[in-house]
mmCIF file of C-alpha atoms in Angstrom:
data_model
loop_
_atom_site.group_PDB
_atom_site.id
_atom_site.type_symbol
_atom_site.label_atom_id
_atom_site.label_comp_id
_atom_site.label_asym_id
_atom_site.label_seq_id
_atom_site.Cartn_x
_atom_site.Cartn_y
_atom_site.Cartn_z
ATOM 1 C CA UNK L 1028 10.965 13.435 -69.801
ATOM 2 C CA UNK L 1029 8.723 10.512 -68.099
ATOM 3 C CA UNK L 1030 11.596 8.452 -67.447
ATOM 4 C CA UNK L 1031 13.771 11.187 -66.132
ATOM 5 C CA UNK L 1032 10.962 11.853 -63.382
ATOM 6 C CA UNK L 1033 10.587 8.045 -62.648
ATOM 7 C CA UNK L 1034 11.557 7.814 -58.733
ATOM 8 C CA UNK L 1035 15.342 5.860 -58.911
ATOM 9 C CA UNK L 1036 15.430 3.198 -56.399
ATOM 10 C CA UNK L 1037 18.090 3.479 -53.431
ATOM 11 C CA UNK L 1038 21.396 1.436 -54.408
ATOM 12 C CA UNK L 1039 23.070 -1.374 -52.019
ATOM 13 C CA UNK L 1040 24.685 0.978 -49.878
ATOM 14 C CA UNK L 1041 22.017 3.592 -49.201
ATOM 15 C CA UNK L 1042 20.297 0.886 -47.914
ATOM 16 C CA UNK L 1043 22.309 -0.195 -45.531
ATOM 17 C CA UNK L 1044 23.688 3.025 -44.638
ATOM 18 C CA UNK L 1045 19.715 3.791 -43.445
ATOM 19 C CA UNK L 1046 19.474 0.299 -41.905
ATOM 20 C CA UNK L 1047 22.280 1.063 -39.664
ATOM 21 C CA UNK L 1048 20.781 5.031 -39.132
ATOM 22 C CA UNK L 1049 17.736 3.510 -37.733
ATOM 23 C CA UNK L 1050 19.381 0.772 -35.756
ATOM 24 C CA UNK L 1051 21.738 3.645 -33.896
ATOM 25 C CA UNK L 1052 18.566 5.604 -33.292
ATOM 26 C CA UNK L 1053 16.990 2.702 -31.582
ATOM 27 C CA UNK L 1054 19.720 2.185 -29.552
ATOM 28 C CA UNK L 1055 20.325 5.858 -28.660
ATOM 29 C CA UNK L 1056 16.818 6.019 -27.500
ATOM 30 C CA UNK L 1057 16.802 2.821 -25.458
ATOM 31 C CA UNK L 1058 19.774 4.144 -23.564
ATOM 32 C CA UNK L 1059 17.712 7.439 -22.831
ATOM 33 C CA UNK L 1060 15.204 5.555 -21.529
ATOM 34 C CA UNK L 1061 17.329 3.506 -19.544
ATOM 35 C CA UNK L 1062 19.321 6.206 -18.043
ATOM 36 C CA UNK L 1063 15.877 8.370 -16.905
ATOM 37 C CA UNK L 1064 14.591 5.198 -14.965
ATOM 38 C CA UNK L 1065 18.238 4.890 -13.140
ATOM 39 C CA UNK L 1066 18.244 8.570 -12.456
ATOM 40 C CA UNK L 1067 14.299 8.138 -11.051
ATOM 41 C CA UNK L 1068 14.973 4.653 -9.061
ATOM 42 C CA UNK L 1069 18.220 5.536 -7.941
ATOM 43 C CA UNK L 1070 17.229 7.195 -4.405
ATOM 44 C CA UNK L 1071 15.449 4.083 -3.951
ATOM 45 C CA UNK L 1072 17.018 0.864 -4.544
ATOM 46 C CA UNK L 1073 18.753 -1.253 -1.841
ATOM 47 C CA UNK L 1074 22.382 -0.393 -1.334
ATOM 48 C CA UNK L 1075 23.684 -3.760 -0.209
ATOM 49 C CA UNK L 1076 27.736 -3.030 -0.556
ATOM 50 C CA UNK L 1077 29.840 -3.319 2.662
ATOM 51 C CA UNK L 1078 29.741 0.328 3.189
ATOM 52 C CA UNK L 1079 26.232 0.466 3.126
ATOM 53 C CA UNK L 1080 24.521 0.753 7.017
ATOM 54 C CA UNK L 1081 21.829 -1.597 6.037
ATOM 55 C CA UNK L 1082 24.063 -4.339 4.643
ATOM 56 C CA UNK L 1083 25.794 -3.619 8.156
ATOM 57 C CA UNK L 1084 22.949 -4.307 10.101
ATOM 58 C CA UNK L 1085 22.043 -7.362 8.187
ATOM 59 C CA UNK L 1086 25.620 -8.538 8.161
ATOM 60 C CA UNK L 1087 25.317 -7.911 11.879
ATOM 61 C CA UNK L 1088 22.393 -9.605 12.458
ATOM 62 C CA UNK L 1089 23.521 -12.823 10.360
ATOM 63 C CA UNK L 1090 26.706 -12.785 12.643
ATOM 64 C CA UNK L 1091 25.041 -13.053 15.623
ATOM 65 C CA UNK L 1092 22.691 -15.781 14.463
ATOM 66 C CA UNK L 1093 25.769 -17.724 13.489
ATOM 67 C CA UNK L 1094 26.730 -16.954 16.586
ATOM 68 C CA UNK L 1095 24.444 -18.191 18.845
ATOM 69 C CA UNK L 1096 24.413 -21.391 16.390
ATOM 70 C CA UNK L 1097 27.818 -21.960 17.515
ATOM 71 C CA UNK L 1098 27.950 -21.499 21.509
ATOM 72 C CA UNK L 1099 26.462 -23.372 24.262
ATOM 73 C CA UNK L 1100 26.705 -20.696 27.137
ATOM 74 C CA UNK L 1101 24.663 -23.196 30.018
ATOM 75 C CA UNK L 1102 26.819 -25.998 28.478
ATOM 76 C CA UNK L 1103 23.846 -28.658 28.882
ATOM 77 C CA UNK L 1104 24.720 -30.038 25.087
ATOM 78 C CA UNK L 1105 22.032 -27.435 23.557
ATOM 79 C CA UNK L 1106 22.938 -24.558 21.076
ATOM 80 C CA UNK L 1107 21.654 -21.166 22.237
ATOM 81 C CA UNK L 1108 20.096 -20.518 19.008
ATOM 82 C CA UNK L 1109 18.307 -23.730 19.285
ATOM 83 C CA UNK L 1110 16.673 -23.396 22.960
ATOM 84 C CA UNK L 1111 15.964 -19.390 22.772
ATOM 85 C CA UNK L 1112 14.105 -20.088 18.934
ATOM 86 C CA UNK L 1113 13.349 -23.939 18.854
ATOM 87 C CA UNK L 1114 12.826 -24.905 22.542
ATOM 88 C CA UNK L 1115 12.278 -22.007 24.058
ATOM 89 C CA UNK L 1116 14.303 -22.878 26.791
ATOM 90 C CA UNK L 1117 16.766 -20.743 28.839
ATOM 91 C CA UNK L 1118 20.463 -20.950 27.184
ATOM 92 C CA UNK L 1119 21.455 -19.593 30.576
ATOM 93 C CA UNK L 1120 20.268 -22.438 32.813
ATOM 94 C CA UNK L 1121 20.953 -25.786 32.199
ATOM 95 C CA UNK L 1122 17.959 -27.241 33.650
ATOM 96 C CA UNK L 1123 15.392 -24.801 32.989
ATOM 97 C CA UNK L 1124 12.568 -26.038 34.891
ATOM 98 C CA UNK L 1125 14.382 -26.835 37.880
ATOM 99 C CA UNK L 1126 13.375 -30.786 38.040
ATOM 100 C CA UNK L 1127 17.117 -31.805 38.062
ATOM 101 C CA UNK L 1128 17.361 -33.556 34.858
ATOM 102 C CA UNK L 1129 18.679 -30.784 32.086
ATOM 103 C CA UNK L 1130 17.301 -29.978 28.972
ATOM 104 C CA UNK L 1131 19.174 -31.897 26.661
ATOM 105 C CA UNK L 1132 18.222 -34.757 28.580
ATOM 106 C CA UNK L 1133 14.158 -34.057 28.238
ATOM 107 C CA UNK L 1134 14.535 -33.427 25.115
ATOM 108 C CA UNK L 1135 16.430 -36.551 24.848
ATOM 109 C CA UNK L 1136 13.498 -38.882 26.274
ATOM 110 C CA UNK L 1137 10.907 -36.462 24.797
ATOM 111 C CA UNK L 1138 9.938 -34.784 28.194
ATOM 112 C CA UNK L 1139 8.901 -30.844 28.373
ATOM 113 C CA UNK L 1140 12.257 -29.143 29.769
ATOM 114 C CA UNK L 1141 9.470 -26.602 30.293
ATOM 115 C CA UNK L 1142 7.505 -29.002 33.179
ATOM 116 C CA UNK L 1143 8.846 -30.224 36.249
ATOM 117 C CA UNK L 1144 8.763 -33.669 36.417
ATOM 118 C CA UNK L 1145 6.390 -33.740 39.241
ATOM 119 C CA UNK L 1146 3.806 -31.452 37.612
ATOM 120 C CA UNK L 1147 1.494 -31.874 35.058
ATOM 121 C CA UNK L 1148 1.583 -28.833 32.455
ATOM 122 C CA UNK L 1149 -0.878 -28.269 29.486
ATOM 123 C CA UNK L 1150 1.005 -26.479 27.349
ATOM 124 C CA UNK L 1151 0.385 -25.826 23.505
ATOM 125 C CA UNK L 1152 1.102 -23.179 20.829
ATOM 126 C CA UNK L 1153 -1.883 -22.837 19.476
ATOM 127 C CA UNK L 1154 -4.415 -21.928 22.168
ATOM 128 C CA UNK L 1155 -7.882 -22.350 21.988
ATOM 129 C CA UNK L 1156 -10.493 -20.833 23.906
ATOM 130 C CA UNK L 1157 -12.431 -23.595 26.619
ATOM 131 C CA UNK L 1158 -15.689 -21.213 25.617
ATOM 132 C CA UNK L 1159 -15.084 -20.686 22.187
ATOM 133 C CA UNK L 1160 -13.916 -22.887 19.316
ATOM 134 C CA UNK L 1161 -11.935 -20.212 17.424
ATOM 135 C CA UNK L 1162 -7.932 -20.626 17.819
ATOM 136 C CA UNK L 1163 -5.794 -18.071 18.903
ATOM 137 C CA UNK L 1164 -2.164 -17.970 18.392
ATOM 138 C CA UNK L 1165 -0.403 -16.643 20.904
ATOM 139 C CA UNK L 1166 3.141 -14.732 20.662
ATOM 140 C CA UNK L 1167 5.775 -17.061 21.711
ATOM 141 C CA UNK L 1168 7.172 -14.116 24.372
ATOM 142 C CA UNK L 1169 3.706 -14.038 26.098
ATOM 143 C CA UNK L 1170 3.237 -17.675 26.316
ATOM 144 C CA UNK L 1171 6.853 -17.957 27.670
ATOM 145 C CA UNK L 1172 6.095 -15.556 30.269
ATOM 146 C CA UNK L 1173 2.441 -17.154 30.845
ATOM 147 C CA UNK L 1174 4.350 -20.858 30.862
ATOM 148 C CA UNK L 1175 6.172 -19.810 33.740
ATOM 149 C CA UNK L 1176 3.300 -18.039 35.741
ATOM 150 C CA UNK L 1177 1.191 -21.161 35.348
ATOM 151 C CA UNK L 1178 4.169 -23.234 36.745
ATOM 152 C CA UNK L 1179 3.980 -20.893 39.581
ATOM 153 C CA UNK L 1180 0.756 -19.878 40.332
ATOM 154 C CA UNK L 1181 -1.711 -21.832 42.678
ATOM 155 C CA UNK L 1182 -5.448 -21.469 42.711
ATOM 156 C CA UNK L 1183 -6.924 -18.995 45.090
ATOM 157 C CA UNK L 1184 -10.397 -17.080 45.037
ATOM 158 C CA UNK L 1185 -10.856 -14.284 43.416
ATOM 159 C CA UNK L 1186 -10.328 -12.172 46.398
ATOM 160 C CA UNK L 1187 -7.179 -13.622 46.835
ATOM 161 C CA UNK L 1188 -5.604 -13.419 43.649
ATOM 162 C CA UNK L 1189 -4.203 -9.841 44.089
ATOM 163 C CA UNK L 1190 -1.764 -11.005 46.696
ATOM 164 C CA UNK L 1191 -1.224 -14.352 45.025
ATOM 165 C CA UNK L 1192 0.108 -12.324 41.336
ATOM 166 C CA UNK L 1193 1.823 -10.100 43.793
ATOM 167 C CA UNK L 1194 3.975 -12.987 45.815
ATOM 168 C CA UNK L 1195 4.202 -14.615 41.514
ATOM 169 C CA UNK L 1196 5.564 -10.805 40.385
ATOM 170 C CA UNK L 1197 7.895 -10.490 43.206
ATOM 171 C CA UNK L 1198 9.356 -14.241 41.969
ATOM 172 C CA UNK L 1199 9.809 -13.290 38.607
ATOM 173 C CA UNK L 1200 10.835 -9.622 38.345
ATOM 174 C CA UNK L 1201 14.253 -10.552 41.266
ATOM 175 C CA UNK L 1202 15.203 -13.683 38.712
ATOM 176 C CA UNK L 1203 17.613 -11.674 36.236
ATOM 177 C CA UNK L 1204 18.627 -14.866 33.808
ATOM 178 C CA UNK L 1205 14.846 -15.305 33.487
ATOM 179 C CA UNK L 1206 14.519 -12.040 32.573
ATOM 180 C CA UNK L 1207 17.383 -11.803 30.079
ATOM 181 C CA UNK L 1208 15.625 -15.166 28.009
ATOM 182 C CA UNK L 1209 12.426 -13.135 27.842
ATOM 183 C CA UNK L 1210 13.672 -9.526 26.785
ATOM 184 C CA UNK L 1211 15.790 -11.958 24.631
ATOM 185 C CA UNK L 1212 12.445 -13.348 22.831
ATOM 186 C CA UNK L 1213 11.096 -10.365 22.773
ATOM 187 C CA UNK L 1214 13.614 -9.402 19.784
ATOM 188 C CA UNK L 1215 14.138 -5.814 21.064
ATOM 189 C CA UNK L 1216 17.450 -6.405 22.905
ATOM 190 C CA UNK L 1217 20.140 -8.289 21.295
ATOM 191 C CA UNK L 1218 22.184 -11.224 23.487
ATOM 192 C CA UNK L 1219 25.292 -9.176 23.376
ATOM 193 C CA UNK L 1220 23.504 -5.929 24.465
ATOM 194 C CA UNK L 1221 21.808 -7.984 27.520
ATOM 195 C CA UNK L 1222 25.532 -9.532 28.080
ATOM 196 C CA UNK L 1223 26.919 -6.213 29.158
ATOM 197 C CA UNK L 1224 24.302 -5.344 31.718
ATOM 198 C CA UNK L 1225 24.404 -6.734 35.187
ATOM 199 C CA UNK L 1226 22.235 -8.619 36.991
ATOM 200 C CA UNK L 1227 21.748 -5.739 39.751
ATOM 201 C CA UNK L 1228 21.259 -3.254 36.874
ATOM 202 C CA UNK L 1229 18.869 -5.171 34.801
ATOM 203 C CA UNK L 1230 16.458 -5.747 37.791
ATOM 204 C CA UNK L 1231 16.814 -2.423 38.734
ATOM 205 C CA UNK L 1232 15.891 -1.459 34.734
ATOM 206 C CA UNK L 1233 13.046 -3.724 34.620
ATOM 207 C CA UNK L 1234 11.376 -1.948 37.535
ATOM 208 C CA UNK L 1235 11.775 1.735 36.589
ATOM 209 C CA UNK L 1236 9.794 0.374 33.155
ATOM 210 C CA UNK L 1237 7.250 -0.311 35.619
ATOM 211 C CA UNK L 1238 6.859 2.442 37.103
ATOM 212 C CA UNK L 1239 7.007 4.584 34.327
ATOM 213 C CA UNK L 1240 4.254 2.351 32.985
ATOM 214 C CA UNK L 1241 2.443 3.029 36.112
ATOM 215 C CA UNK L 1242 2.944 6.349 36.118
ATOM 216 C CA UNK L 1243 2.011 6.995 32.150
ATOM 217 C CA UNK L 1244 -1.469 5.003 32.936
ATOM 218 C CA UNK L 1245 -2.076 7.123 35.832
ATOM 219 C CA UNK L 1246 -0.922 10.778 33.896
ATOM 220 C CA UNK L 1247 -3.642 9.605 31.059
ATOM 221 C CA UNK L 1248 -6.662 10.483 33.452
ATOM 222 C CA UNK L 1249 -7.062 6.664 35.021
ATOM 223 C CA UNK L 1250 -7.243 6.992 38.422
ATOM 224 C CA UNK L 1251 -5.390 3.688 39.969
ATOM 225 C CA UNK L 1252 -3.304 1.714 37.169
ATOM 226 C CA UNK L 1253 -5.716 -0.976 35.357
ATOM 227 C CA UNK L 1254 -4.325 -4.981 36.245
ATOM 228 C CA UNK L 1255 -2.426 -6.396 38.837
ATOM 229 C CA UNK L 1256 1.427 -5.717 38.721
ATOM 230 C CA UNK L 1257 1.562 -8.969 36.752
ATOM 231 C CA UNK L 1258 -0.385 -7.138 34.018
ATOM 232 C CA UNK L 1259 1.789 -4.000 34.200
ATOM 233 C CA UNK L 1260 5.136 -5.987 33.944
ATOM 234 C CA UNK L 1261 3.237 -7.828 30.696
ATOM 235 C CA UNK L 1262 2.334 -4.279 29.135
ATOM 236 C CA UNK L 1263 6.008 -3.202 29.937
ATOM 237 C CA UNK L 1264 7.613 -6.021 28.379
ATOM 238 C CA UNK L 1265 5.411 -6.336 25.438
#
């Protein structure tokens, strides 16, 4: 009677018949668990196949940086890509300064093709205060725009200065191709999208920003627009 009640041990098969249960179950359960994060993460992962808008706009984007990589629209032997990102130069104008030696040619001999010859500028990226000794890095836009100004600007008292920005604002806001290399570096207008716009019609653009700018300062409860029109064509740009 004891040995008929003695548990009998599980033959061969059994064994592996259970082995391969629990081996199933596993795998059933991993591919649950694996289907309820897709389902969850779904909505959210990057959808980078050609039909997807963002792999579009990226494919877009890459297109036109190969693209300015490959043309040379001032033909003065630099790339586009290379004097809008590297030497912030115009790829409109051949000599950008207006010294009569082009760009490729200062770069060449290691000159600025930012600085006339016949003027000495101080220009650096990083700026640093003359009253403090804490750098400041500037946006590349502003110091473009602030490059030219200084190349174009005189020193006049402080009374004077109003007229003086005014005479530097009326300069800069009738030159279209300089105004196409800035909105350019600004990132917010692409080179083919500045292509299609005229030179009449982009001046004529620039300065109805203005004066919406103008008129927004003035609607906000400030009773004459704060900074010279140089400041106002700055805040519209930027």
């Amino acid at each position: 009677m004891q040995q008929h009640m003695h548990t009998q041990s599980f033959t061969k098969e059994q064994k592996v018949g259970f082995l391969l249960l629990f081996v199933f179950a596993i795998f059933a359960v991993g591919l649950g668990a694996l289907q309820i994060r897709n389902t969850i993460y779904a909505p959210f992962a990057f959808d980078d196949t050609p039909e997807s808008p963002l792999a579009n706009v990226v494919s877009t984007e890459e297109q036109q940086t190969l693209r300015l990589k490959s043309i040379d629209t001032d033909n003065d032997g630099l790339y586009d890509y290379d004097e809008i990102y590297l030497y912030e130069t115009s790829p409109y104008i051949e000599d950008t300064d207006s010294d009569g030696i082009s760009d490729a040619r200062e770069i060449e001999t290691s000159t600025d093709p930012l600085c006339p010859k016949d003027k000495k500028c101080d220009r650096q990226d990083p700026v640093t205060s003359p009253t403090s000794d804490q750098t400041v890095t500037q946006d590349p836009t502003q110091q473009r725009l602030q490059g030219f100004l200084g190349n174009n600007t005189v020193m006049v008292p402080k009374e004077q200065q109003a007229s003086a920005d005014q005479q530097v604002f009326e300069k800069l806001i009738n030159d279209p191709t300089y105004l196409r290399n800035i909105l350019i570096e600004t990132g917010e207008v692409s080179y083919d999208k500045l292509s299609e716009i005229s030179d009449e019609d982009l001046v004529a653009s620039v300065k109805e920003a203005m004066q919406q700018q103008v008129q927004k300062e003035q609607s906000s409860g400030i009773e004459e627009a704060q900074g010279t029109p140089l400041d106002v064509l700055e805040k519209t740009l930027f």
